[in-house]
Short mmCIF file of C-alpha atoms in Angstrom, two decimals:
data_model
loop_
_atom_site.label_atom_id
_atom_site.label_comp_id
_atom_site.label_asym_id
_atom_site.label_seq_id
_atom_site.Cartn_x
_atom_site.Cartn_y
_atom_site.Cartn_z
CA UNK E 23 2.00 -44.31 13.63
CA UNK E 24 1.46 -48.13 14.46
CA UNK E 25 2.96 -49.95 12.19
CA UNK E 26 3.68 -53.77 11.67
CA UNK E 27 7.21 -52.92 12.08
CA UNK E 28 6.21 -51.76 16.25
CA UNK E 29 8.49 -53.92 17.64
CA UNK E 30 11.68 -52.40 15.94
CA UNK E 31 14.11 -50.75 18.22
CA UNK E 32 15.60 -48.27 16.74
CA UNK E 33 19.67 -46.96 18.39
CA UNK E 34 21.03 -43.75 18.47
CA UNK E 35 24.45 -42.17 19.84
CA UNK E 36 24.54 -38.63 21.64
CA UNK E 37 27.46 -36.83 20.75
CA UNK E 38 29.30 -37.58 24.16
CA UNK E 39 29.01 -41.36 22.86
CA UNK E 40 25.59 -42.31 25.00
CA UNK E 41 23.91 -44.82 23.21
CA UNK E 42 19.62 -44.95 23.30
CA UNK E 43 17.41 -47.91 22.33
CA UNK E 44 13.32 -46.74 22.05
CA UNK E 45 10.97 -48.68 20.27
CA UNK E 46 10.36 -47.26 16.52
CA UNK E 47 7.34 -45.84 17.73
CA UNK E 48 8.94 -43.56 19.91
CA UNK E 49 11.75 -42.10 17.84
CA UNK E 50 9.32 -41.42 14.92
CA UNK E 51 8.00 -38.81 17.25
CA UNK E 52 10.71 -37.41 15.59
CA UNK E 53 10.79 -35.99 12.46
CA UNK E 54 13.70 -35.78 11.38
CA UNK E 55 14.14 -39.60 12.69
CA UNK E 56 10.88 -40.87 11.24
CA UNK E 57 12.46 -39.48 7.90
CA UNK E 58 15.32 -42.10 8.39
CA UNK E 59 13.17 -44.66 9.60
CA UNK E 60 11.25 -44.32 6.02
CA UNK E 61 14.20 -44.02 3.86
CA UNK E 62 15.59 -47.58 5.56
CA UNK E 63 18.56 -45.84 6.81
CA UNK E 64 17.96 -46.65 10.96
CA UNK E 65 19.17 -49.98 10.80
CA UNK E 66 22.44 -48.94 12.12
CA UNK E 67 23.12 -46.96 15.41
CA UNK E 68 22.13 -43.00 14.06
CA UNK E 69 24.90 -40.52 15.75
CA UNK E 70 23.70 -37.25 16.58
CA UNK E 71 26.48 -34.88 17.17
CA UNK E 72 24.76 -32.50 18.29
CA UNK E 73 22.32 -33.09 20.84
CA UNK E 74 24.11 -34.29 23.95
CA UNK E 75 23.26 -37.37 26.20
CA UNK E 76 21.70 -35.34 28.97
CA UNK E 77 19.08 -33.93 26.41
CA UNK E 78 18.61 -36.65 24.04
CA UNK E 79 17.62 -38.92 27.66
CA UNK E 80 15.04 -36.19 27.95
CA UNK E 81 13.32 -36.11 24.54
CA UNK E 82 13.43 -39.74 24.55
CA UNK E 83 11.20 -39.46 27.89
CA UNK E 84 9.07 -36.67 26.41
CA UNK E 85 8.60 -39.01 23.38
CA UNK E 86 8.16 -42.19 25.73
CA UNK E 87 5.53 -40.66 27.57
CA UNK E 88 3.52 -39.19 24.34
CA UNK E 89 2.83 -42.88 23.03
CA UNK E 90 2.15 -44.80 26.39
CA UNK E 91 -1.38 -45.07 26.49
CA UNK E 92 -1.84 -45.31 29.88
CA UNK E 93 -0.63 -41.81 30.72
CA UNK E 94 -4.30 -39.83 31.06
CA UNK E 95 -4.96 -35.94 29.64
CA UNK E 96 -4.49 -34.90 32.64
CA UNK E 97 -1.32 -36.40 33.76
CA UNK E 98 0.35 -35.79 30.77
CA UNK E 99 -0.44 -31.90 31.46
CA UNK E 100 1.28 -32.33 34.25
CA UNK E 101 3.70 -34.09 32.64
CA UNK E 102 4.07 -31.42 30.21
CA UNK E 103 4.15 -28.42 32.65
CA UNK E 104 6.98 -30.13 35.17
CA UNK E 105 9.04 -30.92 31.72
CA UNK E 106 9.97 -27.21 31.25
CA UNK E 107 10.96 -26.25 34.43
CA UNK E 108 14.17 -26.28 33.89
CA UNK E 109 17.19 -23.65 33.85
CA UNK E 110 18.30 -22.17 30.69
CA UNK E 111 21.08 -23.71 29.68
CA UNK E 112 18.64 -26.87 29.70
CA UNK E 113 15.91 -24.91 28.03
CA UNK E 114 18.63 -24.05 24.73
CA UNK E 115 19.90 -27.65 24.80
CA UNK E 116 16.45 -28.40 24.46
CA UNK E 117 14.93 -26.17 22.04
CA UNK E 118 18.03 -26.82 19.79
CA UNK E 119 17.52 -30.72 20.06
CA UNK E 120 13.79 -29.97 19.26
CA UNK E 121 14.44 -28.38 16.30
CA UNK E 122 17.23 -30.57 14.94
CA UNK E 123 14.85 -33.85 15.49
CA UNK E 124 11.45 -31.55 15.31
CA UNK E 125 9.31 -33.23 17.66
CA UNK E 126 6.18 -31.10 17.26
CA UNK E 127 4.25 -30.89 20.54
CA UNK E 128 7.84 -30.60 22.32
CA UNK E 129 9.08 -27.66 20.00
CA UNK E 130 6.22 -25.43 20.60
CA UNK E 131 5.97 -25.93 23.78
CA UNK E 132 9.57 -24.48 24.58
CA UNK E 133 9.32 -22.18 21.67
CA UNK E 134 6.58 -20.79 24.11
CA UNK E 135 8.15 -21.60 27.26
CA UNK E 136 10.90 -19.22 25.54
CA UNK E 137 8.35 -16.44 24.91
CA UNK E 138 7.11 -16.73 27.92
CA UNK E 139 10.45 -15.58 29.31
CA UNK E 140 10.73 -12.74 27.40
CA UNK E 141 6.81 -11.51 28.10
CA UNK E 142 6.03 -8.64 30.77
CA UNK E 143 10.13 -7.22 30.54
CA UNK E 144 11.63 -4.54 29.43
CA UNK E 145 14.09 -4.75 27.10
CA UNK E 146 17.55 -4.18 29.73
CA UNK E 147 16.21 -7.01 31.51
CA UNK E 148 15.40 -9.19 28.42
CA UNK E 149 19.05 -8.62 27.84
CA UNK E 150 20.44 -9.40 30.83
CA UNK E 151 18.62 -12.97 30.95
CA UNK E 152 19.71 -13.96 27.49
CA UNK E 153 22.86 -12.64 27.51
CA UNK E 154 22.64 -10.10 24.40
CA UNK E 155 24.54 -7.70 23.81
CA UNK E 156 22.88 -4.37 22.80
CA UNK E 157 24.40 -3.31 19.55
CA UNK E 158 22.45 -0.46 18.82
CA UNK E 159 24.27 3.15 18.38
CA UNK E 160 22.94 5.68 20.19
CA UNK E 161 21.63 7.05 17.08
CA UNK E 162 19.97 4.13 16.21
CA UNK E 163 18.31 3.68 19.40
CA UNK E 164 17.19 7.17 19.32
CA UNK E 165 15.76 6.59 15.59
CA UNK E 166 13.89 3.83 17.14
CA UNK E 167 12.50 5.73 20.04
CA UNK E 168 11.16 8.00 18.01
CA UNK E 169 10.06 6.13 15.16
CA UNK E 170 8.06 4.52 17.73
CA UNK E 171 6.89 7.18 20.18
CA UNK E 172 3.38 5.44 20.87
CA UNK E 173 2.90 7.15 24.57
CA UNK E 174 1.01 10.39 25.87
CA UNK E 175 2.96 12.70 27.55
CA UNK J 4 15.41 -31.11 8.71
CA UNK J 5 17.06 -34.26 8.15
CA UNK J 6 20.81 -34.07 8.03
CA UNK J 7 22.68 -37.13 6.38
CA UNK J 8 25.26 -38.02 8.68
CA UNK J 9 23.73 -41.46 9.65
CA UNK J 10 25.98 -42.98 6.79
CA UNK J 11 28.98 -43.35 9.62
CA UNK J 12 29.48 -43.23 13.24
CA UNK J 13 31.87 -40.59 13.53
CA UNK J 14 34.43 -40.81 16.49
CA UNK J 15 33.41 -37.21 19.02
CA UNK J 16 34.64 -35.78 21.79
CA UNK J 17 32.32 -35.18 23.97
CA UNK J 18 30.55 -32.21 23.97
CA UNK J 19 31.07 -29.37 26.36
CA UNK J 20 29.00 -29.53 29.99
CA UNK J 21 26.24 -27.57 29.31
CA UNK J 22 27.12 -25.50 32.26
CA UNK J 23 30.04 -24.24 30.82
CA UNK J 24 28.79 -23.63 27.86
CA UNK J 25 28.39 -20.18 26.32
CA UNK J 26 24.75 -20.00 25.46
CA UNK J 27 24.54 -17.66 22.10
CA UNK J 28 20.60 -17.36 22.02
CA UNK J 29 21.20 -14.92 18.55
CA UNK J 30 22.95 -17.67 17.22
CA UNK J 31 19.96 -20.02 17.04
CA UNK J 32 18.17 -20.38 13.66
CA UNK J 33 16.76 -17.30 12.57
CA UNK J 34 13.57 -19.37 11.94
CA UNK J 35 13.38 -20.94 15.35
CA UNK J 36 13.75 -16.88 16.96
CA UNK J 37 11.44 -16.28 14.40
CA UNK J 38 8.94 -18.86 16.17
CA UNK J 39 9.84 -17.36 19.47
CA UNK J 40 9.70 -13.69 18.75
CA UNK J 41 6.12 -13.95 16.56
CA UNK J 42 4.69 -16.00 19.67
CA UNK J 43 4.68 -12.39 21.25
CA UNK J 44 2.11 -9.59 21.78
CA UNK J 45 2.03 -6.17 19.48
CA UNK J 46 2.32 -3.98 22.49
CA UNK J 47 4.88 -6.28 23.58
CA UNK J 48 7.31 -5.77 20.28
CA UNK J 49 6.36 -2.63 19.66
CA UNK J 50 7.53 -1.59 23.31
CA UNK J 51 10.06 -4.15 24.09
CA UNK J 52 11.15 -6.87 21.86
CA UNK J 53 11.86 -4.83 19.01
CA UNK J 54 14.16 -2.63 20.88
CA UNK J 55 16.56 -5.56 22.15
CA UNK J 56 19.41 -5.72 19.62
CA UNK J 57 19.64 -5.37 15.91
CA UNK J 58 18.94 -8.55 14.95
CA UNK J 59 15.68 -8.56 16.60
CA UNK J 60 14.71 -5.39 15.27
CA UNK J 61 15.74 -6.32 11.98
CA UNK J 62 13.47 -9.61 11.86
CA UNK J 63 11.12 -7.56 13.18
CA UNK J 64 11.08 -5.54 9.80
CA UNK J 65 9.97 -8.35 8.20
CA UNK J 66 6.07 -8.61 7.56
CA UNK J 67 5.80 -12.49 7.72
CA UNK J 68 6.55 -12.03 11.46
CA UNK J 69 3.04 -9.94 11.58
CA UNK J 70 0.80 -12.76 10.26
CA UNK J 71 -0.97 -13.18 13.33
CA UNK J 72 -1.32 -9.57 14.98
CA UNK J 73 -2.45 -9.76 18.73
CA UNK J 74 -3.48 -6.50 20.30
CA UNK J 75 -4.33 -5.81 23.44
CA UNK J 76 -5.26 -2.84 25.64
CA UNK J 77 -5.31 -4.25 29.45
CA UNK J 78 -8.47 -2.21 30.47
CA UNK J 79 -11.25 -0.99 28.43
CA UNK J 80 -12.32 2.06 30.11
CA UNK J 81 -9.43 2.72 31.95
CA UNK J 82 -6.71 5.39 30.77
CA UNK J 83 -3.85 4.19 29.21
CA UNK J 84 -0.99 6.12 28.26
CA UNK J 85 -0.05 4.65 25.18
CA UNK J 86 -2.16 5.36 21.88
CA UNK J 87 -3.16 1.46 21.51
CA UNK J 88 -5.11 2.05 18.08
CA UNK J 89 -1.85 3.98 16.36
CA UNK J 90 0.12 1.21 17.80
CA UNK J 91 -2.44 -1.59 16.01
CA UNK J 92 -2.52 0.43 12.74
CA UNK J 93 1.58 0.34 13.00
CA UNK J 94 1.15 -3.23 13.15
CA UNK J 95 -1.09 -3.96 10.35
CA UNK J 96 1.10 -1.80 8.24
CA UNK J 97 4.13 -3.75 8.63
CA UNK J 98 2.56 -6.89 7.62
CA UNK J 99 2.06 -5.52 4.21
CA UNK J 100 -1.04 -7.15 3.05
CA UNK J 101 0.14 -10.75 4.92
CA UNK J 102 -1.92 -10.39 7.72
CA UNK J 103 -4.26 -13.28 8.61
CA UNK J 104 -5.32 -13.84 11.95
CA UNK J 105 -6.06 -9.88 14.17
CA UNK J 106 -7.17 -9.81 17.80
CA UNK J 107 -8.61 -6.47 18.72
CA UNK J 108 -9.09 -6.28 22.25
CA UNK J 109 -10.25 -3.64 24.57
CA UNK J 110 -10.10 -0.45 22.07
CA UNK J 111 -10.94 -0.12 18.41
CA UNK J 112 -12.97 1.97 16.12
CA UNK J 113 -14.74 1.93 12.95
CA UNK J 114 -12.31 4.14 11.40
CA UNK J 115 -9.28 1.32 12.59
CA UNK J 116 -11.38 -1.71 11.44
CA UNK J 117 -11.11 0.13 7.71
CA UNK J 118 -8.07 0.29 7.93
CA UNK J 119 -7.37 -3.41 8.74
CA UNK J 120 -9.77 -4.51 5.77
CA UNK J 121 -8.54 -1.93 3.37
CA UNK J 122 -4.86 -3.55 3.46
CA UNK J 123 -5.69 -7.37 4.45
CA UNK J 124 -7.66 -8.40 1.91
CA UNK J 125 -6.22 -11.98 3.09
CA UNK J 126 -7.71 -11.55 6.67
CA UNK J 127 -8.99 -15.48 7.64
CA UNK J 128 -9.41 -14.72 11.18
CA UNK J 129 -11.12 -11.23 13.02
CA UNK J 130 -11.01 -11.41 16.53
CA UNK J 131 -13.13 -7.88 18.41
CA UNK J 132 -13.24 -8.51 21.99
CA UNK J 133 -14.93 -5.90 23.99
CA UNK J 134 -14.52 -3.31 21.14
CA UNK J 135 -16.77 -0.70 22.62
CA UNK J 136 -16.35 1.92 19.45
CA UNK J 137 -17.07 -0.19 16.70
CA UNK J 138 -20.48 -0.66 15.26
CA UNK J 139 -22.81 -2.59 13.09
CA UNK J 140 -22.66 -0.28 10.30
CA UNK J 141 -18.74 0.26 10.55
CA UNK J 142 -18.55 -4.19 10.34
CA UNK J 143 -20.97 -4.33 7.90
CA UNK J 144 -19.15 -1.73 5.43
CA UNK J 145 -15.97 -3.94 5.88
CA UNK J 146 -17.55 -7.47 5.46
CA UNK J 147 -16.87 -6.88 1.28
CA UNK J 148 -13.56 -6.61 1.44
CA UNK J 149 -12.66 -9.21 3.58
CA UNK J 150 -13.70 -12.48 1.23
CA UNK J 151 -11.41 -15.22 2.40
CA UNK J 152 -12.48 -14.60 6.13
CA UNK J 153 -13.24 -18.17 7.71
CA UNK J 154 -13.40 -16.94 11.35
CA UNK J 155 -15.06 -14.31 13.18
CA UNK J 156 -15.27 -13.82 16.90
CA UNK J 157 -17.26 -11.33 18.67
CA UNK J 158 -17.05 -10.78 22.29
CA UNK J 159 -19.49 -8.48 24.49
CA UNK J 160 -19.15 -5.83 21.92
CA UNK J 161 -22.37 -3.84 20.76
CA UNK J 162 -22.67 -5.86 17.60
CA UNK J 163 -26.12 -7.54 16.24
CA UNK J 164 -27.53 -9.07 13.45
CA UNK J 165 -27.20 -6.39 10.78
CA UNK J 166 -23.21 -6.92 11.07
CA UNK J 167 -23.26 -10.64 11.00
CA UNK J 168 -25.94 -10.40 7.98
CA UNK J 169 -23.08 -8.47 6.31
CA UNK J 170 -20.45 -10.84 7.22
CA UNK J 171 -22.51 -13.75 6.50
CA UNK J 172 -23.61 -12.33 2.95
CA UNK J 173 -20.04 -11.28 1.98
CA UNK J 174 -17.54 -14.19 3.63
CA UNK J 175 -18.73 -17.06 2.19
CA UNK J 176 -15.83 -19.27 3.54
CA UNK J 177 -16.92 -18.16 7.22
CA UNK J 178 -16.64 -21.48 9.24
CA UNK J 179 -16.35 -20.70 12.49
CA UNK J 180 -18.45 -17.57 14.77
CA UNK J 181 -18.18 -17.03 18.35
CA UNK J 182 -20.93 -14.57 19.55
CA UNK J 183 -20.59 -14.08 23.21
CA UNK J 184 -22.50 -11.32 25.16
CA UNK J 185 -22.81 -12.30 28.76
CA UNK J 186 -21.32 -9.11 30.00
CA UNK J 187 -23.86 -6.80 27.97
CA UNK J 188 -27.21 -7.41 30.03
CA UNK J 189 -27.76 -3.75 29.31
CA UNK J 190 -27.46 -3.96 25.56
CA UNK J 191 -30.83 -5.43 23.99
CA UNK J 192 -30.86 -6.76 20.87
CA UNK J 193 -33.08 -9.28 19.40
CA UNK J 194 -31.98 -13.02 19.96
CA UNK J 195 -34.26 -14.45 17.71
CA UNK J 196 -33.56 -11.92 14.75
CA UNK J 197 -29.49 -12.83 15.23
CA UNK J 198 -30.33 -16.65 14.71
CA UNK J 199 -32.22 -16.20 11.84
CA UNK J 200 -29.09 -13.87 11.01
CA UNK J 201 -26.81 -16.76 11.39
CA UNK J 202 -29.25 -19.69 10.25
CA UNK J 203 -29.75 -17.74 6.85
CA UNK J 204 -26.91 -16.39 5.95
CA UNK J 205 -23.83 -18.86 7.60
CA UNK J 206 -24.56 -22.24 5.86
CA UNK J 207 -21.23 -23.39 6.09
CA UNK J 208 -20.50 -23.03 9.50
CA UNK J 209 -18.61 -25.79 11.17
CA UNK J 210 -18.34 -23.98 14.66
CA UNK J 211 -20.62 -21.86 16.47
CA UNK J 212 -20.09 -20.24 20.44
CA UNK J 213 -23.21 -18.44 21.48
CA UNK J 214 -21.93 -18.21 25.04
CA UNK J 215 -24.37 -16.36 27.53
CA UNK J 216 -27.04 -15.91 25.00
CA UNK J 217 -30.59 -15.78 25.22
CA UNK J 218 -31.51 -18.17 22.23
CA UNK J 219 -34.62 -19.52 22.36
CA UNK J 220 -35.51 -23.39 21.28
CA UNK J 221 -36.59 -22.02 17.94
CA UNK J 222 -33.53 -19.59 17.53
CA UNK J 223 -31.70 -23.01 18.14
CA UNK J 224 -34.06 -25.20 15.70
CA UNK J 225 -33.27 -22.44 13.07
CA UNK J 226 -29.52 -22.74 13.07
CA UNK J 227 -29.59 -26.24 13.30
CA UNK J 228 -31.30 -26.50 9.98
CA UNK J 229 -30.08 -23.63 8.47
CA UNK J 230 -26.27 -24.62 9.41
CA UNK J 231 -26.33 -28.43 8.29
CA UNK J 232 -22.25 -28.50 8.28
CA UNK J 233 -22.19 -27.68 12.02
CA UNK J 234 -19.84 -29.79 14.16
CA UNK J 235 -19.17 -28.15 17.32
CA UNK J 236 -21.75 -26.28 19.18
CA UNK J 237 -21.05 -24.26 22.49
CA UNK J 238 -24.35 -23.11 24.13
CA UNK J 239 -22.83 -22.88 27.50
CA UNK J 240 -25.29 -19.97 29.78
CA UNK J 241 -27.97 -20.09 27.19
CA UNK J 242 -30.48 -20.76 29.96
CA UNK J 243 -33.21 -20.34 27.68
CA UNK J 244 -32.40 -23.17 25.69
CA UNK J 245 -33.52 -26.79 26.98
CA UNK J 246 -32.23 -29.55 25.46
CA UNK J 247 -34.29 -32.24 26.63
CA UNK J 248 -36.58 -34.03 24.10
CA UNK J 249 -36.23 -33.56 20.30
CA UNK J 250 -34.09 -30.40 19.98
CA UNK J 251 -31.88 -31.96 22.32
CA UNK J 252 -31.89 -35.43 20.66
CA UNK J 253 -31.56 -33.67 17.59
CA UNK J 254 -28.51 -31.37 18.85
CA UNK J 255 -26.73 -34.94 19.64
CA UNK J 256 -26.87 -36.22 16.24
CA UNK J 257 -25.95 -33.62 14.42
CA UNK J 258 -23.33 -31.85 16.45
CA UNK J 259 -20.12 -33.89 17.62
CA UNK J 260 -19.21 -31.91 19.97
CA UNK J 261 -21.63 -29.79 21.92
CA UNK J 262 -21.40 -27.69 25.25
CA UNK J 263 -24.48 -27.79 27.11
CA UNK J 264 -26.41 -24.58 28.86
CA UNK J 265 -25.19 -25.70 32.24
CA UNK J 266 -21.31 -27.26 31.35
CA UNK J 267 -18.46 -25.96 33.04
CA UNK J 268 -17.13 -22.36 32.10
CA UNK J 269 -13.57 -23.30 33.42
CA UNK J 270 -11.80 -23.07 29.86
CA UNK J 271 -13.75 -20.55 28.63
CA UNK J 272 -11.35 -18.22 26.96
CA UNK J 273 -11.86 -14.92 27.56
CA UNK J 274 -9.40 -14.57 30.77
CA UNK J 275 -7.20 -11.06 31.17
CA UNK J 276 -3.35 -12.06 31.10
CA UNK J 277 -2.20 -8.58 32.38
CA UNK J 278 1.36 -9.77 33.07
CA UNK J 279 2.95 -8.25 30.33
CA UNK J 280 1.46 -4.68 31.53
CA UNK J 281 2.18 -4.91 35.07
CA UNK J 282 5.42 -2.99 34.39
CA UNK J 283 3.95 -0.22 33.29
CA UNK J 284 1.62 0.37 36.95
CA UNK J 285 4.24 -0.24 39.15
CA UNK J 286 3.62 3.23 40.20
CA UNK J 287 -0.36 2.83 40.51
CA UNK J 288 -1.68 2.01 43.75
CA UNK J 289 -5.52 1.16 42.16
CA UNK J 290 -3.98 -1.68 40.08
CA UNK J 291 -5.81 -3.95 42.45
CA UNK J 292 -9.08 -3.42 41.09
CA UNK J 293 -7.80 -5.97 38.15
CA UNK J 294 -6.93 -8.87 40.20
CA UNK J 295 -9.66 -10.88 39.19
CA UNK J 296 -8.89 -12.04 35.79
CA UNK J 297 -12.84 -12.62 35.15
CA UNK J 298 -13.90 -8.72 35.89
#
């Protein structure tokens, strides 16, 4: 990742109009960034419509913190724990910026962060925290019960 | 992933506060609730996840989301209510052949491990923790058909060297074995005859856990030579083993990274997660018994 190009700053515009400078060595975290960076096309201010300021501030951090090499194992643990406490309409925000500029460690860790949600609940109450709608007939579900009767009376 | 907008900087409005936005969680990428919904246990789908909405149930249909098959049973001896090993044969099924990576853990037969080999011919990864029911002759029958396997972990099940002769003899890619019977004082098998085992017949072993074992210096000597590809070595409770002097000197060199008898067992892996079960005891007033994640 070091390059002789380190101390390039590299700009980019949130979709409310924020702007972000990082060093080169941050953004390339990203993906879909280092991509860009590659293909000589990050000379100019990259817009992302559609990760807002809020989030892009906190994948910057997240990336920030992954190439100071200062931060110890453990703290960034820490780091990494505290990062995803957040509410859900964070969490999406999040896990949609991820994926758009797929920063690796980040993405899995609220891919799992997602799971984590959904582990140890039935399925009423996994609706009720993501807001889904169950669009089953009662046919269907009934097919499904059965299909998949797997207790002892 | 990279979009090509970064020709122009296109005048926005600014995007809704998050607060007030309407969060459509089955409008994300069907590959990214892909990567969330395959993150999940069998017992899990097969109970819950599967039985959320349509479009769950209908990604749920398809057998690259049962690569990696995780099964659990939250107590070994204890009676469940749900037939665990129909539910793990369900799940192997609907992977059509795709299935890679298994964890069987806390139930399993003979008769279920045929079944897994018989239709995953592509199985890299066999995971039998505390697998009570199946045997040396029922692993060593299966070892054949599973060529491409590259890992194999076996935890405090009543397995010795005749099954990882078999495995050794037949998976010629096998690069990684965790043997781990500190729970089984009771079950006596020869140490020294399960190195050879694995010194003769796993040359190209790159990773070897022999936690809680009762190698011997020699049974240690033996794998050291017979494994020269051997990078990471976890010996951690194998009291018998001392690695001062040569053996130790020699464990150094060779092995990069190396657990000693006496290192600390805090991220040793086999901890219960019975979260996802708790539902189902609500009722049961002996559920206490199972705090302890290390019983």
């Amino acid at each position: 990742m070091s390059s002789s190009k380190s101390n390039k700053i590299v700009k980019l515009e949130s979709s409310d109009n924020k702007t972000f400078e990082v060093e080169e060595a941050v953004a390339v975290q990203s993906e879909t960034l280092k991509n860009m960076v590659d293909d000589g096309c990050a000379n100019d201010t990259i817009p992302l419509p559609n990760v807002n300021g809020k989030i892009l501030e906190m994948v910057l951090g997240w990336c920030k913190k992954h190439v100071d090499e200062t931060v110890t194992g453990d703290e960034l643990n820490k780091y990494e724990a505290d990062f995803l406490d957040l509410d859900q309409a964070d969490l999406y925000g999040l896990l949609m910026a991820a994926n758009f500029l797929n920063v690796k460690g980040l993405l899995d860790r609220v891919l799992q962060r997602v799971a984590d949600m959904i582990k140890g609940k039935k399925p009423e109450e996994i609706r009720r925290i993501f807001n889904i709608k169950n669009d089953f007939t009662p046919e269907e579900e009934e097919e499904i019960r059965l299909e998949n009767a797997w207790a002892f009376d | 992933m990279s979009d090509t907008h970064y020709t122009e900087n296109l005048a926005m409005d600014p995007s809704p506060d998050p607060a007030d936005e309407f969060r459509n969680w089955l409008a994300l990428p069907r590959d990214v609730t892909a990567s969330i919904l395959m993150r999940l246990e069998a017992f899990e789908i097969l109970t819950s996840a599967q039985m959320v909405c349509s479009s769950w149930h209908n990604l749920y249909k398809d057998p690259s989301m049962w690569r990696a098959v995780h099964m659990r049973k939250p107590v070994p001896l204890w009676e469940f209510p749900y037939d665990v090993e129909k539910m793990c044969r369900n799940a192997v099924d609907r992977s059509c052949g795709q299935l890679v990576h298994i964890n069987v853990e806390n139930f399993g037969t003979d008769e279920l491990l045929r079944h897994i080999a018989d239709s995953s011919s592509q199985l890299k990864c066999l995971r039998l923790v505390r697998c009570y029911h199946i045997s040396d002759k029922g692993l060593s029958e299966v070892a054949a058909k599973l060529p491409l396997l590259e890992e194999l972990v076996i935890s405090y099940c009543f397995l010795s060297k005749e099954a990882l002769e078999a495995v050794g003899r037949c998976c010629s890619h096998l690069k990684s074995l965790k043997f781990n019977s500190r729970e089984l004082w009771h079950f006596k098998y020869d140490e020294e005859e399960l190195a050879i085992a694995i010194a003769e017949n796993m040359s190209e072993l790159r990773h070897l856990q022999l936690f809680g074992n009762r190698l011997t210096n020699d049974g240690l000597q033996a794998i050291l030579d017979g494994c020269p590809h051997l990078e990471s070595l976890d010996l951690r409770e194998c009291f018998n083993v001392s690695l001062a002097g040569n053996l130790g000197r020699g464990c150094s060199e060779q092995i990069k990274d190396l657990w000693r008898p006496h290192d600390s067992t805090d991220d040793y892996d086999f901890k219960y997660d019975l979260r996802i079960y708790i539902r189902y005891f609500e009722d049961l007033d002996d559920f206490d018994v199972y705090d302890d994640p290390t019983y």
